[in-house]
């Protein structure tokens, strides 16, 4: 009987202690944060910046501006009011984009209504409006952007806080012409890119490469190894025929501007 009483007393002490601890716990609050929403490649380090490539070449000669929609995602609890998104440009290496010349400034009044996470939402897409300046005909421009803390969002993640956009009015390497695409079509080059457009009638941009099977980091759901092998062999034959025709005219085989011979090896 004595042992039972001691057991009951011990349990009572434990329960009382747990109750006291329970009362002292503070409500968990991760804070209000905002990050860019994108897939980080498995091979990337935590500080790698995701890059979006764009070219006005595909837009048509009459297009003077175009918009890239960038998804963002909140951290923490939902809000019952709209929250403002703040974005800033960061200087980086290369030719930096200039607000008003290469893109519409993020604090421009015309964009204010779009830089908002609406009440009750965890995600939004914000516009980055690119301008087709004449300088893009001869140079690639970089716009490195970063989420800025403000009264509504006080947290960010270092590996999801920046995004790089490179753009021009020339052919540019699609992000998904990476390791897996190279296995089938060889190294990228602008001369090869233009030849592919001419010979197939397709853009060979990100969307086209995704459609035939490639993402930035691997294969898309559309990937078919049999078709990709066939396409690579077909293009190799067409290139051989093209080079035969060139050499019969006393011309060199197809090469990039730096002298690299275009091939699919």
C-alpha positions as MATLAB code, in Angstrom:
seq = 'XXXXXXXXXXXXXXXXXXXXXXXXXXXXXXXXXXXXXXXXXXXXXXXXXXXXXXXXXXXXXXXXXXXXXXXXXXXXXXXXXXXXXXXXXXXXXXXXXXXXXXXXXXXXXXXXXXXXXXXXXXXXXXXXXXXXXXXXXXXXXXXXXXXXXXXXXXXXXXXXXXXXXXXXXXXXXXXXXXXXXXXXXXXXXXXXXXXXXXXXXXXXXXXXXXXXXXXXXXXXXXXXXXXXXXXXXXXXXXXXXXXXXXXXXXXXXXXXXXXXXXXXX';
ca = [
       0.000    0.000    0.000;
       2.829    2.325    0.925;
       4.494    1.681   -2.440;
       1.266    2.458   -4.259;
       0.936    5.767   -2.430;
       4.529    6.659   -3.319;
       3.847    5.766   -6.942;
       0.747    7.978   -7.036;
       2.683   10.830   -5.423;
       5.503   10.462   -7.949;
       3.053   10.531  -10.867;
       1.357   13.577   -9.432;
       4.702   15.391   -9.175;
       5.594   14.477  -12.784;
       2.191   15.620  -14.086;
       2.428   18.860  -12.138;
       5.940   19.446  -13.485;
       4.846   18.797  -17.061;
       1.873   21.107  -16.628;
       4.147   23.837  -15.317;
       6.493   23.376  -18.291;
       3.570   23.367  -20.667;
       2.364   26.700  -19.358;
       5.830   28.246  -19.731;
       6.176   27.342  -23.423;
       5.862   30.312  -25.753;
       3.843   30.145  -28.947;
       6.131   29.276  -31.856;
       6.534   32.139  -34.300;
       8.897   31.855  -37.271;
       8.330   35.476  -38.165;
       7.149   36.903  -41.442;
       9.481   36.130  -44.309;
       9.616   36.117  -48.082;
      11.770   34.157  -50.528;
      11.994   33.580  -54.254;
      10.313   30.313  -55.175;
      12.464   28.084  -57.361;
      14.070   24.670  -57.429;
      17.681   24.734  -56.271;
      19.721   22.204  -58.301;
      21.072   19.298  -56.275;
      24.637   20.149  -57.288;
      24.339   23.822  -56.285;
      25.898   25.218  -53.128;
      23.565   27.044  -50.708;
      24.837   30.421  -51.928;
      24.450   29.765  -55.649;
      22.124   32.180  -57.421;
      19.548   30.868  -59.877;
      19.800   32.505  -63.303;
      17.025   33.205  -65.794;
      18.127   33.869  -69.383;
      16.017   35.877  -71.816;
      16.420   37.176  -75.360;
      14.257   39.635  -77.293;
      15.272   37.767  -80.462;
      12.270   35.467  -80.060;
       9.789   38.248  -79.306;
       9.489   39.767  -82.781;
      10.829   43.065  -84.091;
       7.815   45.105  -82.936;
       8.173   44.177  -79.244;
       9.796   46.948  -77.192;
       9.318   45.475  -73.717;
       8.566   42.116  -72.174;
       7.754   40.820  -68.706;
       9.258   37.974  -66.714;
       6.980   36.821  -63.891;
       8.932   35.702  -60.833;
       7.210   33.620  -58.114;
       7.782   34.388  -54.435;
       6.720   32.458  -51.323;
       6.067   33.575  -47.759;
       7.558   32.199  -44.541;
       5.448   32.013  -41.386;
       1.781   32.561  -40.738;
      -0.889   33.748  -43.136;
      -1.865   37.382  -42.956;
      -5.394   38.790  -43.106;
      -4.117   41.910  -44.890;
      -2.197   42.513  -48.104;
       1.580   42.679  -47.664;
       3.972   44.755  -49.756;
       6.954   43.183  -51.541;
      10.198   45.162  -51.776;
      12.844   44.318  -54.401;
      16.213   45.960  -55.009;
      18.966   45.645  -57.607;
      22.458   44.566  -56.554;
      25.566   45.475  -58.507;
      27.416   42.478  -59.911;
      30.149   41.638  -62.403;
      29.624   42.226  -66.103;
      27.274   44.817  -67.594;
      24.674   45.772  -65.006;
      21.165   46.631  -66.156;
      20.167   50.279  -65.766;
      16.713   51.195  -64.477;
      14.767   53.167  -67.059;
      17.037   51.927  -69.855;
      17.024   48.153  -69.546;
      14.133   47.600  -67.130;
      11.324   49.400  -65.314;
      12.430   50.390  -61.798;
      10.885   48.292  -59.041;
       9.554   51.366  -57.236;
       7.782   52.634  -60.363;
       4.180   53.559  -59.547;
       2.875   51.469  -62.451;
       4.105   48.277  -60.737;
       3.009   48.984  -57.172;
      -0.232   47.013  -57.404;
       1.680   43.893  -58.491;
       4.277   43.906  -55.724;
       1.887   42.520  -53.136;
       1.152   39.203  -51.439;
      -2.614   39.295  -51.079;
      -4.347   38.586  -47.770;
      -4.646   34.891  -47.009;
      -2.102   33.904  -49.669;
       1.346   32.318  -49.354;
       2.537   32.952  -52.909;
       2.558   35.669  -55.555;
       4.201   36.359  -58.910;
       5.931   39.688  -59.393;
       6.724   41.298  -62.755;
      10.211   42.229  -63.918;
       9.632   44.412  -66.986;
      12.548   44.345  -69.445;
      13.112   47.085  -72.023;
      14.515   46.480  -75.513;
      17.319   49.022  -75.525;
      19.556   49.219  -78.615;
      22.589   48.246  -76.503;
      21.182   44.718  -76.152;
      22.088   44.060  -79.791;
      25.749   43.929  -78.852;
      25.909   43.069  -75.159;
      24.397   40.811  -72.537;
      23.016   42.666  -69.532;
      22.693   41.307  -65.988;
      19.986   42.240  -63.510;
      20.721   40.783  -60.069;
      17.760   41.296  -57.761;
      17.268   40.719  -54.063;
      14.286   40.646  -51.733;
      14.473   43.571  -49.343;
      13.188   43.428  -45.771;
      10.393   45.856  -44.967;
       7.604   46.407  -42.449;
       5.685   43.372  -43.751;
       8.526   40.913  -44.308;
      11.433   40.773  -41.879;
      12.977   37.404  -42.795;
      14.597   35.895  -45.880;
      16.534   32.726  -46.661;
      20.112   33.302  -47.870;
      19.781   30.589  -50.532;
      16.445   31.953  -51.846;
      16.985   35.681  -51.491;
      18.569   36.576  -54.846;
      17.779   35.931  -58.486;
      19.839   36.744  -61.575;
      18.308   37.679  -64.932;
      20.587   37.920  -67.958;
      19.093   39.300  -71.155;
      19.991   40.623  -74.567;
      18.683   41.040  -78.093;
      20.870   38.185  -79.264;
      20.684   34.419  -79.047;
      21.524   33.250  -75.535;
      22.169   29.823  -74.075;
      19.003   28.383  -72.495;
      19.457   27.380  -68.859;
      18.392   23.820  -69.644;
      21.054   23.383  -72.301;
      23.033   21.853  -69.460;
      24.739   18.516  -68.776;
      21.961   16.254  -70.042;
      21.199   18.255  -73.189;
      24.923   18.421  -73.936;
      25.083   14.623  -73.908;
      22.827   14.612  -76.966;
      23.588   17.897  -78.738;
      27.132   18.827  -77.699;
      28.304   22.161  -76.340;
      26.205   25.250  -76.860;
      27.221   27.999  -79.275;
      25.251   30.881  -80.830;
      26.192   29.850  -84.395;
      25.004   26.308  -83.692;
      21.864   27.744  -82.102;
      21.040   29.810  -85.191;
      21.740   26.846  -87.473;
      19.348   24.702  -85.431;
      16.652   27.348  -85.750;
      17.199   27.554  -89.514;
      17.262   23.801  -90.089;
      14.336   22.811  -87.839;
      12.150   25.917  -87.636;
      12.108   25.609  -83.824;
      13.459   28.224  -81.375;
      15.667   25.872  -79.356;
      14.944   28.066  -76.351;
      14.100   26.930  -72.816;
      10.512   25.983  -73.652;
      11.481   23.925  -76.691;
      14.223   22.062  -74.822;
      11.803   21.382  -71.977;
       9.249   20.053  -74.440;
      11.725   17.567  -75.893;
      12.990   16.445  -72.507;
      15.290   18.719  -70.495;
      15.205   20.784  -67.309;
      18.032   22.795  -65.744;
      19.069   19.805  -63.658;
      17.904   16.711  -65.516;
      15.132   15.351  -67.700;
      11.602   16.705  -68.000;
       8.532   14.424  -67.959;
       8.502   14.586  -71.766;
      11.905   12.950  -72.135;
      12.151   10.029  -74.562;
      15.683    8.688  -74.956;
      14.809    6.977  -78.229;
      13.547   10.189  -79.784;
      16.465   12.238  -78.438;
      18.943    9.751  -79.893;
      17.138    9.869  -83.241;
      17.078   13.695  -83.207;
      20.795   13.948  -82.380;
      21.691   11.533  -85.187;
      19.407   13.333  -87.643;
      20.994   16.697  -86.837;
      24.490   15.237  -87.168;
      23.614   13.974  -90.658;
      22.101   17.319  -91.661;
      25.206   19.136  -90.402;
      27.477   16.795  -92.385;
      25.427   17.503  -95.520;
      25.556   21.232  -94.803;
      29.340   21.178  -94.351;
      29.787   19.155  -97.555;
      27.861   21.816  -99.419;
      29.957   24.579  -97.847;
      33.274   22.942  -98.643;
      32.158   22.345 -102.246;
      31.795   26.118 -102.471;
      35.264   26.702 -101.038;
      33.962   27.664  -97.617;
      35.040   26.405  -94.201;
      32.851   24.037  -92.234;
      30.450   25.702  -89.811;
      32.315   27.314  -86.902;
      31.633   29.559  -83.952;
      33.172   33.025  -83.999;
      36.092   31.798  -81.887;
      36.924   29.121  -84.465;
      35.337   26.187  -82.628;
      33.921   23.736  -85.173;
      30.209   23.168  -84.699;
      29.454   19.527  -83.916;
      27.078   17.323  -81.969;
      29.789   15.270  -80.290;
];
